[in-house]
Rosetta silent file (secondary structure, phi, psi, omega in degrees, C-alpha in Angstrom):
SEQUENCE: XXXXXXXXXXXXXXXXXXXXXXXXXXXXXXXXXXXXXXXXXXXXXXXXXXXXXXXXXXXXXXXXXXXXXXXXXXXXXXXXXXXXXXXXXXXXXXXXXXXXXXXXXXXXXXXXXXXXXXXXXXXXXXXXXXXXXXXXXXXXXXXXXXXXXXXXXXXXXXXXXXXXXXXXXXXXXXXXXXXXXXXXXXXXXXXXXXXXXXXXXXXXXXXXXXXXXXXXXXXXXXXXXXXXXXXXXXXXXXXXXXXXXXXXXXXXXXXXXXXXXXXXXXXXXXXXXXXXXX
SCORE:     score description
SCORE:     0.000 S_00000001
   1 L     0.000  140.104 -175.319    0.000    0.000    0.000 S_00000001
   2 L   -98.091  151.759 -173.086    1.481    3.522   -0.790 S_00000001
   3 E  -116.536   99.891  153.688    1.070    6.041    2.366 S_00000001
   4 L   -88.683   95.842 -163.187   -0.020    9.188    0.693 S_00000001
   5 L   -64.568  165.245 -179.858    1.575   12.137    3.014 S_00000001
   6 L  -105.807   -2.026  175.869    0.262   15.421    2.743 S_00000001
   7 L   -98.990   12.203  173.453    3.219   17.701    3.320 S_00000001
   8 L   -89.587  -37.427  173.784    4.364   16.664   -0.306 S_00000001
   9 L   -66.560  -55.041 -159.187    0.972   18.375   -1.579 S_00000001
  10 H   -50.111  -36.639 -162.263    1.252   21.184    0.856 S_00000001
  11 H   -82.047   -8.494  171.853    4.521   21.948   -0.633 S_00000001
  12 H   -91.469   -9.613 -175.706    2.899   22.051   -4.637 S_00000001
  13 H   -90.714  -36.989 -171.604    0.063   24.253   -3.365 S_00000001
  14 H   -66.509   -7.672 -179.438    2.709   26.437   -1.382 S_00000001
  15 H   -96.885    4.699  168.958    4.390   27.164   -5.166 S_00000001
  16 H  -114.203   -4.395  169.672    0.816   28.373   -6.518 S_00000001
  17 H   -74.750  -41.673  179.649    0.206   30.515   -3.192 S_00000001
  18 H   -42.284  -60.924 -159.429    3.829   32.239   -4.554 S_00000001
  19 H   -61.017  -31.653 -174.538    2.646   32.560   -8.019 S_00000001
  20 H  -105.426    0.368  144.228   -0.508   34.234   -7.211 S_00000001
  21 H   -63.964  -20.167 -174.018    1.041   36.741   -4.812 S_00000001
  22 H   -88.954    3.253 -141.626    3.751   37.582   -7.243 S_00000001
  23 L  -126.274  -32.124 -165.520    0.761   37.952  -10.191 S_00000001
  24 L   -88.642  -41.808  171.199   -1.366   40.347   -7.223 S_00000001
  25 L    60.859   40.911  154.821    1.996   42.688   -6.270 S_00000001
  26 L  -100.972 -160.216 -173.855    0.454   43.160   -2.971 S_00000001
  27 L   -99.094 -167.314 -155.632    1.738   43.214    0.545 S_00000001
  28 L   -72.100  131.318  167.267    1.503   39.769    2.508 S_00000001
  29 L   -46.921  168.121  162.313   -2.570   38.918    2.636 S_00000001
  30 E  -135.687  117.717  159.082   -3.726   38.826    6.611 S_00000001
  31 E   -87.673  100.590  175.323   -5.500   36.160    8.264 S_00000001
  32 E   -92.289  124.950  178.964   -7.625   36.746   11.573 S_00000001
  33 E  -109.494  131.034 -153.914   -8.298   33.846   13.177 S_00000001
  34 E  -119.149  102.489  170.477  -11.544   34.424   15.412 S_00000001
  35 L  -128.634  136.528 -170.625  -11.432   31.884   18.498 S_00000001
  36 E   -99.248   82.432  167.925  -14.138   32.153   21.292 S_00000001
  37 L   108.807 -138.876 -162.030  -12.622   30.778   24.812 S_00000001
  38 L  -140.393   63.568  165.203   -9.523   28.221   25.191 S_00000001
  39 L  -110.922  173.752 -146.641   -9.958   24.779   23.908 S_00000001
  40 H   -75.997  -37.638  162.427   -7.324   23.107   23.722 S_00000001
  41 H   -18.660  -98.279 -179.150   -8.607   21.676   20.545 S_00000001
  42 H   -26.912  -52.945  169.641   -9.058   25.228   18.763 S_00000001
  43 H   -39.907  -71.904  159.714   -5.683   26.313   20.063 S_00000001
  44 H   -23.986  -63.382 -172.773   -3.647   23.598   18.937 S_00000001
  45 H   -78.263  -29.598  168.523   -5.079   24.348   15.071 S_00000001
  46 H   -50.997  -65.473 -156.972   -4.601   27.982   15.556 S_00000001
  47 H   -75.815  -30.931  156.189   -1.129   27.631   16.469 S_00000001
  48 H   -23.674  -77.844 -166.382   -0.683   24.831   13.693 S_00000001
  49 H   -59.172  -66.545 -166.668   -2.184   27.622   11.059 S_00000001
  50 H   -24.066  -67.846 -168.660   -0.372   30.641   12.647 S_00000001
  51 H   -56.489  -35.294 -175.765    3.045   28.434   11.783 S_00000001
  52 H   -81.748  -27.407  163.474    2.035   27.153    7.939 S_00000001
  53 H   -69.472  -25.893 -147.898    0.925   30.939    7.058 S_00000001
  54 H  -108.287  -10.155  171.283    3.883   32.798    8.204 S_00000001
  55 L   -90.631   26.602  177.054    6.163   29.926    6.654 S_00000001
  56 L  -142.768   15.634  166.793    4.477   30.778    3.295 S_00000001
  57 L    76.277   56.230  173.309    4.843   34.663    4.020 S_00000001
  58 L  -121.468  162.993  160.909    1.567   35.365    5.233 S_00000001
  59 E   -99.718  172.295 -169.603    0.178   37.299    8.280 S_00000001
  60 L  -143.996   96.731  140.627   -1.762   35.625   10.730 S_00000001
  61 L   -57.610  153.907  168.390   -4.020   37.695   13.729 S_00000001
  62 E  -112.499  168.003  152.921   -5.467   35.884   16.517 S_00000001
  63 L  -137.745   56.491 -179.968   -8.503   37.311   17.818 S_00000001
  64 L   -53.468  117.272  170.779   -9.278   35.790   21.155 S_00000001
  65 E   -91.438  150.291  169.815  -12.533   36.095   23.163 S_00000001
  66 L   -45.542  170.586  155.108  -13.992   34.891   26.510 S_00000001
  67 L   -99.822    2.826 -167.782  -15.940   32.062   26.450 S_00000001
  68 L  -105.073  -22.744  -68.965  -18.166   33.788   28.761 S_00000001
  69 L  -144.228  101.391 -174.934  -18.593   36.486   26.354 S_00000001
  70 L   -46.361  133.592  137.377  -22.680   37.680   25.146 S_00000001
  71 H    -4.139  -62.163  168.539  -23.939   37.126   22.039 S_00000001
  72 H   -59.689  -42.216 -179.647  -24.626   41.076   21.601 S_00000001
  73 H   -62.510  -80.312 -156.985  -20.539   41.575   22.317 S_00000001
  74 H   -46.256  -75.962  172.341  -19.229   38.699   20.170 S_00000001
  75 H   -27.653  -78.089 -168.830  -21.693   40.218   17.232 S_00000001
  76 H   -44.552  -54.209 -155.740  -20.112   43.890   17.598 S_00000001
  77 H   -61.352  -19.932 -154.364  -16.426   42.524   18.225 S_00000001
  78 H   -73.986  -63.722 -154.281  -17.009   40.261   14.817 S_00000001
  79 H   -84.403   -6.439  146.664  -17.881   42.870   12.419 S_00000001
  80 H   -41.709  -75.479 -158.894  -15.163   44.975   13.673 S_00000001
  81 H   -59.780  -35.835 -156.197  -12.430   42.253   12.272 S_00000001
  82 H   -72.988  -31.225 -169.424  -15.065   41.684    9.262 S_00000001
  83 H   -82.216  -20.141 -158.588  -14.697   45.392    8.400 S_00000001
  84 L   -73.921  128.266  163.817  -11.393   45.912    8.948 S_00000001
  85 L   -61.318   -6.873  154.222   -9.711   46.517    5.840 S_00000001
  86 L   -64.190  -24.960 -165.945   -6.440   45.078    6.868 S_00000001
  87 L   -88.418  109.145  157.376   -7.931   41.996    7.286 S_00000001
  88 L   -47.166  -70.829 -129.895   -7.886   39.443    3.659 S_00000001
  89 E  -145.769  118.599 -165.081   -9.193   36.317    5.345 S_00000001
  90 E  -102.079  141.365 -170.299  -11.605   35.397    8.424 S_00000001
  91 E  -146.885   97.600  179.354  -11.254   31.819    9.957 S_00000001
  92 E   -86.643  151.921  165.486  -13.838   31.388   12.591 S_00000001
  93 L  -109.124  140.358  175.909  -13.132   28.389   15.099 S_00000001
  94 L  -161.641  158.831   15.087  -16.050   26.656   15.987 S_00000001
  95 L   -93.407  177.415 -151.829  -17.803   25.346   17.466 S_00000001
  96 L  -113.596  149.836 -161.538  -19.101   28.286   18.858 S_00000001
  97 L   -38.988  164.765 -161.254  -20.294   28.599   22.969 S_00000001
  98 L   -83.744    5.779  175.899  -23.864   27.758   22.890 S_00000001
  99 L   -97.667    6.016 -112.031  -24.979   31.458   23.876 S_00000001
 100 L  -167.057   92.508 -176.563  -23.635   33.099   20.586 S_00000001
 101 L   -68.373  122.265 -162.914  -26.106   32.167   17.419 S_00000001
 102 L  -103.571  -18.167 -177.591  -23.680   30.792   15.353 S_00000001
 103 H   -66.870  -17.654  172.201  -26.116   30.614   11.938 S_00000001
 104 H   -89.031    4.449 -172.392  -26.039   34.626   12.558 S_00000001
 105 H  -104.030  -69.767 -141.017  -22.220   34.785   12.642 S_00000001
 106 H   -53.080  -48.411 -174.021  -22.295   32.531    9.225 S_00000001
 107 L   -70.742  -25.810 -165.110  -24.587   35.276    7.604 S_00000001
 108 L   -98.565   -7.449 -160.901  -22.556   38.687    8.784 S_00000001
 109 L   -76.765  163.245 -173.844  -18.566   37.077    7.932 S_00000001
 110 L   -94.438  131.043 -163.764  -18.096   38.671    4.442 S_00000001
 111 L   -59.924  -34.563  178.205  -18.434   36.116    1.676 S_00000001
 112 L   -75.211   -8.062  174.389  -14.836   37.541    0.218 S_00000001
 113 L   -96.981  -63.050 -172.768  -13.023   37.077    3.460 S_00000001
 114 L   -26.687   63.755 -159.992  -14.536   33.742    3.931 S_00000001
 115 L   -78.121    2.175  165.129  -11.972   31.592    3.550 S_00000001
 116 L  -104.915   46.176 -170.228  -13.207   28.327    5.120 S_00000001
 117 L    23.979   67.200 -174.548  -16.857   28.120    3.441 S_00000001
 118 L  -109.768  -19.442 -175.377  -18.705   28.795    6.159 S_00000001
 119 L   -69.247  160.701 -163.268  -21.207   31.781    4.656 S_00000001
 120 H   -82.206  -64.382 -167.228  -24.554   30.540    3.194 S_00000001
 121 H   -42.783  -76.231 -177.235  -23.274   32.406   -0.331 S_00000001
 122 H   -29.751  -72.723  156.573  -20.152   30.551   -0.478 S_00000001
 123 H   -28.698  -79.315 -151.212  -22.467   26.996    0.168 S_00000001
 124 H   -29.942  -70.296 -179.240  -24.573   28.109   -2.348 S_00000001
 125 H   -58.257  -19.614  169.816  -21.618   28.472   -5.090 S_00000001
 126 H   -56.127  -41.581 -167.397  -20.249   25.284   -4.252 S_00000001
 127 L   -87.362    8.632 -170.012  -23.411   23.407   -4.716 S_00000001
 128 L   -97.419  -21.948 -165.131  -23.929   25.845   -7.611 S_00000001
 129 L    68.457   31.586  170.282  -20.751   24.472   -9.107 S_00000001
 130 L   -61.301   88.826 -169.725  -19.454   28.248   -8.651 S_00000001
 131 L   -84.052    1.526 -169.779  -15.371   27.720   -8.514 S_00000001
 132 L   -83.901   -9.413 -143.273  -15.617   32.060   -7.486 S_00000001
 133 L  -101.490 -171.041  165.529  -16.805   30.368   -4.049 S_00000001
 134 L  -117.544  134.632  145.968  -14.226   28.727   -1.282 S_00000001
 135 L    -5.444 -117.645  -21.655  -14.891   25.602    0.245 S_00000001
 136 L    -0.281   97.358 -179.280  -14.511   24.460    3.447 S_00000001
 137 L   -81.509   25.701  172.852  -11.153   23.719    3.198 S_00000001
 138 L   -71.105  -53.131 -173.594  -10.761   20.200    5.009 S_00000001
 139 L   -77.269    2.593 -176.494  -12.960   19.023    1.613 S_00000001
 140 H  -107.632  -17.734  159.670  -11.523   20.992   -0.762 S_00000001
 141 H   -85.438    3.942  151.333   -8.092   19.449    0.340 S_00000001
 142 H   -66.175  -70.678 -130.892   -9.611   15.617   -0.331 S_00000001
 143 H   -89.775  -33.680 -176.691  -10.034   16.755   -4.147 S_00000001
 144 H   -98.242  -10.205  139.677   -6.543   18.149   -3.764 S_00000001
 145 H   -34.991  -35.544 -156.790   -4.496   15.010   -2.265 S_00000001
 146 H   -97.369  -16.251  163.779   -6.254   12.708   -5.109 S_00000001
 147 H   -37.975  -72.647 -176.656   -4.968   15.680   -7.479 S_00000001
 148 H   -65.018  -55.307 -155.795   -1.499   15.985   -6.923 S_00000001
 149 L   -91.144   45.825  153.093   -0.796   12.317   -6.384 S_00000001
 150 L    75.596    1.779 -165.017   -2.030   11.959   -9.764 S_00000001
 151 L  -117.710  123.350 -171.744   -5.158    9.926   -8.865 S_00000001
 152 L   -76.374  162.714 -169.545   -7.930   10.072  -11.066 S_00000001
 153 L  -124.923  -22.127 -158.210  -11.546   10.913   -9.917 S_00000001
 154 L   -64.614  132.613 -179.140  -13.469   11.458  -13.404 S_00000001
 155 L   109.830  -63.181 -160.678  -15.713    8.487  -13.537 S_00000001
 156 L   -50.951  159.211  161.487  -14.595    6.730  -10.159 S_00000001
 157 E   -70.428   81.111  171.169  -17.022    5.257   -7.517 S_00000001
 158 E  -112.712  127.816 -174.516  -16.636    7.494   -4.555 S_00000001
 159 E  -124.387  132.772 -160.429  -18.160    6.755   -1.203 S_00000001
 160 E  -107.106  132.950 -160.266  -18.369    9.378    1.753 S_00000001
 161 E  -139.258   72.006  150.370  -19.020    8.239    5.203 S_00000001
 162 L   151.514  179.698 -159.567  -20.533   11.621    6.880 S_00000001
 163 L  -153.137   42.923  168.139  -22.612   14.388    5.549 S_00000001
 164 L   -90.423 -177.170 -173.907  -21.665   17.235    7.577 S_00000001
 165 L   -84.915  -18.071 -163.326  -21.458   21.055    6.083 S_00000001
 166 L   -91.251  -28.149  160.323  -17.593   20.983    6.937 S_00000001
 167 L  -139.192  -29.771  173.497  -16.904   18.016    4.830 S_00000001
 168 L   -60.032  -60.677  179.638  -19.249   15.730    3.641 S_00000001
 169 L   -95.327    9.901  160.918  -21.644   17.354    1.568 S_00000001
 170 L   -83.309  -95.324 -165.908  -19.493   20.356    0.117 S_00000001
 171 L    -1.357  -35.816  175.236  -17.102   17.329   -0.756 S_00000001
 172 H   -65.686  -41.607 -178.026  -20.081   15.440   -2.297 S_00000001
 173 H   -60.464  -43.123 -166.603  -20.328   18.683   -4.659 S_00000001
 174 H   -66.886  -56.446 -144.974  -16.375   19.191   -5.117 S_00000001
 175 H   -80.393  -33.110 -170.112  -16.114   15.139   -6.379 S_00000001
 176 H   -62.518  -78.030 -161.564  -19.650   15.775   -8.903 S_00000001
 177 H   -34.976  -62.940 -154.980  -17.515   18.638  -10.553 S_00000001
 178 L   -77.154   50.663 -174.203  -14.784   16.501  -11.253 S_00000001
 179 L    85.516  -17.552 -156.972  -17.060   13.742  -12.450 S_00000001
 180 L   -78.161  162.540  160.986  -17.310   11.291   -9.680 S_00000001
 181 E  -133.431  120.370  175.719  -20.365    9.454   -9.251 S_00000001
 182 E  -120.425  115.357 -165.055  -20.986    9.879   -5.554 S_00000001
 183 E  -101.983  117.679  178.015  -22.578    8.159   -2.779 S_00000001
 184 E  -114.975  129.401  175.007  -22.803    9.644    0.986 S_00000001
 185 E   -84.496  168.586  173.353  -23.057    7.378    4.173 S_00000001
 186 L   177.103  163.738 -157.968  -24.171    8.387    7.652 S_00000001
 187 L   -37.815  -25.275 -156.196  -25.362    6.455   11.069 S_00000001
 188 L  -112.521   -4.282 -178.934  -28.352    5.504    9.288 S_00000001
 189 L   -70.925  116.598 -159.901  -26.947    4.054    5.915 S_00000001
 190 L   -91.506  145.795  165.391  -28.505    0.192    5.409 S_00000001
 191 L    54.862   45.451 -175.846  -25.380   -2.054    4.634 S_00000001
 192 H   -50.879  -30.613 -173.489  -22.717    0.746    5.306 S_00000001
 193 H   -81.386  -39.671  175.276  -20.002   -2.024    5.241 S_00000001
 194 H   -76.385   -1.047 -169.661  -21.103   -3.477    1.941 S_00000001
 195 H   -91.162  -30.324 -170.497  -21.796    0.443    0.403 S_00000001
 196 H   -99.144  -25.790  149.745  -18.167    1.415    1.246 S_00000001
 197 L    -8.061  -59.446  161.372  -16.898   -2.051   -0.185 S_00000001
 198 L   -52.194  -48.307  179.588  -17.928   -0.890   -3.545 S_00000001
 199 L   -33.199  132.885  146.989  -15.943    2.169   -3.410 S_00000001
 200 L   -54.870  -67.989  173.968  -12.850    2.927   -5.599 S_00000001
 201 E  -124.347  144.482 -128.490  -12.044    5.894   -3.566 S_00000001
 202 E  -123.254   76.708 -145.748  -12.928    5.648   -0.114 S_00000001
 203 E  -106.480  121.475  171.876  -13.581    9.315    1.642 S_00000001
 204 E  -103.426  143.317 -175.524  -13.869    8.903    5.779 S_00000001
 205 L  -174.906   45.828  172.713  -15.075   11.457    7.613 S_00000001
 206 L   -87.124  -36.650  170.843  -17.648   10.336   10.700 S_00000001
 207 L   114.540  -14.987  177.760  -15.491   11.544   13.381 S_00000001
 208 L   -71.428  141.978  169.502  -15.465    7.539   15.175 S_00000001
 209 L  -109.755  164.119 -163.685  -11.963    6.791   15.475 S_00000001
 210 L    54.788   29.358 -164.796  -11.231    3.401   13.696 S_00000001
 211 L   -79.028  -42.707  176.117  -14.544    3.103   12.643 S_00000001
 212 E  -110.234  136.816  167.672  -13.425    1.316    9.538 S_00000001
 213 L   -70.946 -160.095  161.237  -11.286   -1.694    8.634 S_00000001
 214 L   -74.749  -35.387 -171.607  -10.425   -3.715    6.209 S_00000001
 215 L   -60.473   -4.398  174.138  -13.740   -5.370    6.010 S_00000001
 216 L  -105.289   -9.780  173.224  -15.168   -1.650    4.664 S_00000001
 217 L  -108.703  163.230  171.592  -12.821   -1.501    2.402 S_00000001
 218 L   -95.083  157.393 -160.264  -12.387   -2.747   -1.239 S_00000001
 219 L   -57.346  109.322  168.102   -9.536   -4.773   -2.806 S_00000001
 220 L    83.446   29.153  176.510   -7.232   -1.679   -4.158 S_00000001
 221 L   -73.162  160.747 -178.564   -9.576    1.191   -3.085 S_00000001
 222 E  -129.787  138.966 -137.680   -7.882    4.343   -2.351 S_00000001
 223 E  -109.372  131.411  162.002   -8.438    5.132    1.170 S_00000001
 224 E  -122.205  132.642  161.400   -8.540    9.155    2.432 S_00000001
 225 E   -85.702   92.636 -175.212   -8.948    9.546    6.059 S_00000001
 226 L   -56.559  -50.201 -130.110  -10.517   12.919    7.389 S_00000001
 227 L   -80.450  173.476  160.511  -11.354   11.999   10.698 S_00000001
 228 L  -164.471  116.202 -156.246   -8.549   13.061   13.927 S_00000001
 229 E  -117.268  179.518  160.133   -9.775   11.527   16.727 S_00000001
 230 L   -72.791  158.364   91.225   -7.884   10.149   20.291 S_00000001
 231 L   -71.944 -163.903  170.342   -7.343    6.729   20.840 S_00000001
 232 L   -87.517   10.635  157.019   -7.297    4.858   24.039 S_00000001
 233 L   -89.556    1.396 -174.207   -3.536    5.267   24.181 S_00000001
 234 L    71.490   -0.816  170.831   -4.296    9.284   24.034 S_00000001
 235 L   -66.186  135.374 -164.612   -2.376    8.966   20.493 S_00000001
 236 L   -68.724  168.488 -178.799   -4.167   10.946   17.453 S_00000001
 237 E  -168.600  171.124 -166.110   -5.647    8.256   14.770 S_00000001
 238 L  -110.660  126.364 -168.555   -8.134    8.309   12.049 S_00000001
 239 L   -46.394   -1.915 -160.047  -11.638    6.971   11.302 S_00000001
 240 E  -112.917 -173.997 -143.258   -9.737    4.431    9.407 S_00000001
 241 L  -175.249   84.253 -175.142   -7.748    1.479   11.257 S_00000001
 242 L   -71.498  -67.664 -154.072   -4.567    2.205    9.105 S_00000001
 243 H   -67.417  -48.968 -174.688   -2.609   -0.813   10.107 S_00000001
 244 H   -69.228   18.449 -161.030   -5.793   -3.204    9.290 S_00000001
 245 H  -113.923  -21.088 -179.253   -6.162   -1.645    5.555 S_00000001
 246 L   -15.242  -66.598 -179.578   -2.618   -2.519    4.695 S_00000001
 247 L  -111.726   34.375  165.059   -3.184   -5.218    2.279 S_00000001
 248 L  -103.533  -55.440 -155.699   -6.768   -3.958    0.999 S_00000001
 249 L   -69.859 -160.318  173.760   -6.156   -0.502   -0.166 S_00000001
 250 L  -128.139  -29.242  150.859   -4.323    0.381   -2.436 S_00000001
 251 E  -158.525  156.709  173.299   -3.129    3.766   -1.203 S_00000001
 252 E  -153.242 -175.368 -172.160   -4.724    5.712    1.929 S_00000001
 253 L  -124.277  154.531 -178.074   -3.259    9.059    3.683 S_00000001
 254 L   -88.985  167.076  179.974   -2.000    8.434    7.369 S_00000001
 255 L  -150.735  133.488  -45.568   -3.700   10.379   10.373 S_00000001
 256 L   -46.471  131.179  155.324   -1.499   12.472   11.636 S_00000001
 257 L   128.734    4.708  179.335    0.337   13.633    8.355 S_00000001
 258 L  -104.429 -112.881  178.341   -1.962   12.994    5.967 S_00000001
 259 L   -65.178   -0.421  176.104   -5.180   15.404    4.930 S_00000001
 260 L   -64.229  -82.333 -150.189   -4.546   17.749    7.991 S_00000001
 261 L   -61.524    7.875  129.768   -1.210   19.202    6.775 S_00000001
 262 L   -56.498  -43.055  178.975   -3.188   20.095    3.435 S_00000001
 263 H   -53.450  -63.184 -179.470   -5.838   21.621    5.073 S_00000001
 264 H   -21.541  -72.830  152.482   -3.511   24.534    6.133 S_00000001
 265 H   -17.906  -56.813  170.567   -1.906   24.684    2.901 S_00000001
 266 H   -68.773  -27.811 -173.630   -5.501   25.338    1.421 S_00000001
 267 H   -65.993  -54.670 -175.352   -6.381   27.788    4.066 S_00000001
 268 H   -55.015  -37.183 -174.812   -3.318   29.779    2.636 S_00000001
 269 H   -79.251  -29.015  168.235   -4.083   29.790   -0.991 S_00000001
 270 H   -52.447  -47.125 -144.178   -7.841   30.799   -0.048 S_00000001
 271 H   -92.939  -42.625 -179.271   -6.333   33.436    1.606 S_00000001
 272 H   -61.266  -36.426 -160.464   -3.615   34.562   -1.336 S_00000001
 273 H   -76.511  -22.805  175.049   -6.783   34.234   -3.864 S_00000001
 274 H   -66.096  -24.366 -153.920   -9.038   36.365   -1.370 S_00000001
 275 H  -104.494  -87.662  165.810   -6.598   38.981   -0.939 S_00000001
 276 H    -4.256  -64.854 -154.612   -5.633   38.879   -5.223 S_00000001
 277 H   -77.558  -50.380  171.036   -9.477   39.466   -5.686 S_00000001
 278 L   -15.783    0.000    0.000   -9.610   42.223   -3.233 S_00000001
């Protein structure tokens, strides 16, 4: 089985983040990243993104908030950062505390700063088959792992096991464009082991760690793992059971080093192309 890493893509998407800064002849885009209290979670990916923009010459703001912190506040402090014209690129962490309507944050971030797809206009263009719109860029780094390494999609059997807005169903949209005829699983999915069986390529993304083996996968399927879960050694791991796909897949991406260290990588070029349009 080939182990497709992800810092080999990050590093062809970091030569088209050059190319469209030297083609824009502005000064570095700026990313504010908008986090509401301290988990450790959120943190952790902050300081992860903080380090892959500024090693690709970007700026990065935090914008930290209470967690205690009203609805009415949060709302004011937001469209300050939305407005500011310094600011390229908005990257809310969520989710967000439960007193703070988060479907009213999705409607005020500005669809051209919106560099993770989170605005209902952005959805829209995706499912519109709009390429002006950005992603969510955990799924739009699936379509670009199976890119780079060369792996074709036009055609293929691809089956997606979760249906959330952050990756499953933009992803179901991204894989249509290129052709795929696509099938999405979820808790409720009648023969989920024999539905992902069929697959060629093989997109996980329930959030279970290990939820699938070899027995979900098919002989020479190509495996992407989304999920980044604990295990019960406290070690990170993947919806997938990596060691038991060994001699089914055909290729799969590892968890850690595999579709995370893209996501970043996309978050940057959203951010060069947001800034470029600007």
């Amino acid at each position: 089985m080939i182990v497709l890493k992800g810092a080999e893509v990050s590093a062809k998407i970091r030569e088209e983040v050059e190319q469209i800064l030297a083609g824009s002849g502005k000064q570095a885009p700026k990313l504010a990243i908008v986090r509401v209290g301290e988990n450790p979670d959120d943190m952790s990916y902050e300081r992860g993104a903080r380090k892959k923009l500024e090693s690709f010459g970007l700026r990065v703001q935090s914008c930290p908030y209470p967690a205690n912190i009203s609805d009415e506040d949060f709302k004011k402090e937001f469209r300050r950062v939305n407005e500011d014209p310094d600011v390229d690129g908005i990257l809310l962490l969520r989710p967000l505390p439960k007193q703070i309507c988060e479907k009213d944050i999705e409607g005020m971030i500005d669809p051209s700063k919106d560099v993770d797809g989170i605005s209902p206009t952005n959805s829209a263009k995706i499912f519109a088959g709009d390429s002006t719109g950005f992603a969510p860029c955990t799924a739009e780094a699936v379509v670009e792992v199976l890119k780079q390494k060369g792996i074709p999609i036009t055609g293929k059997r691809v089956v997606i096991v979760g249906r959330s807005m952050v990756v499953g169903k933009p992803l179901s949209m991204l894989m249509l464009k290129e052709n795929a005829t696509v099938t999405i699983c979820h808790t409720r999915t009648r023969d989920l082991r024999g539905t992902c069986q069929g697959a060629e390529i093989l997109v996980a993304a329930a959030g279970r760690a290990k939820m699938l083996d070899d027995a979900y996968v098919g002989q020479d399927a190509v495996v992407i793992d989304v999920g980044i879960n604990v295990d019960e050694n406290g070690s990170l791991c993947g919806d997938v059971d990596f060691d038991s796909i060994q001699e089914k897949a055909s290729m799969a991406t590892p968890v850690p080093g595999g579709v995370g260290a893209v996501t970043t990588a996309v978050l940057a070029k959203h951010l060069a192309l947001a800034a470029a349009r600007q």
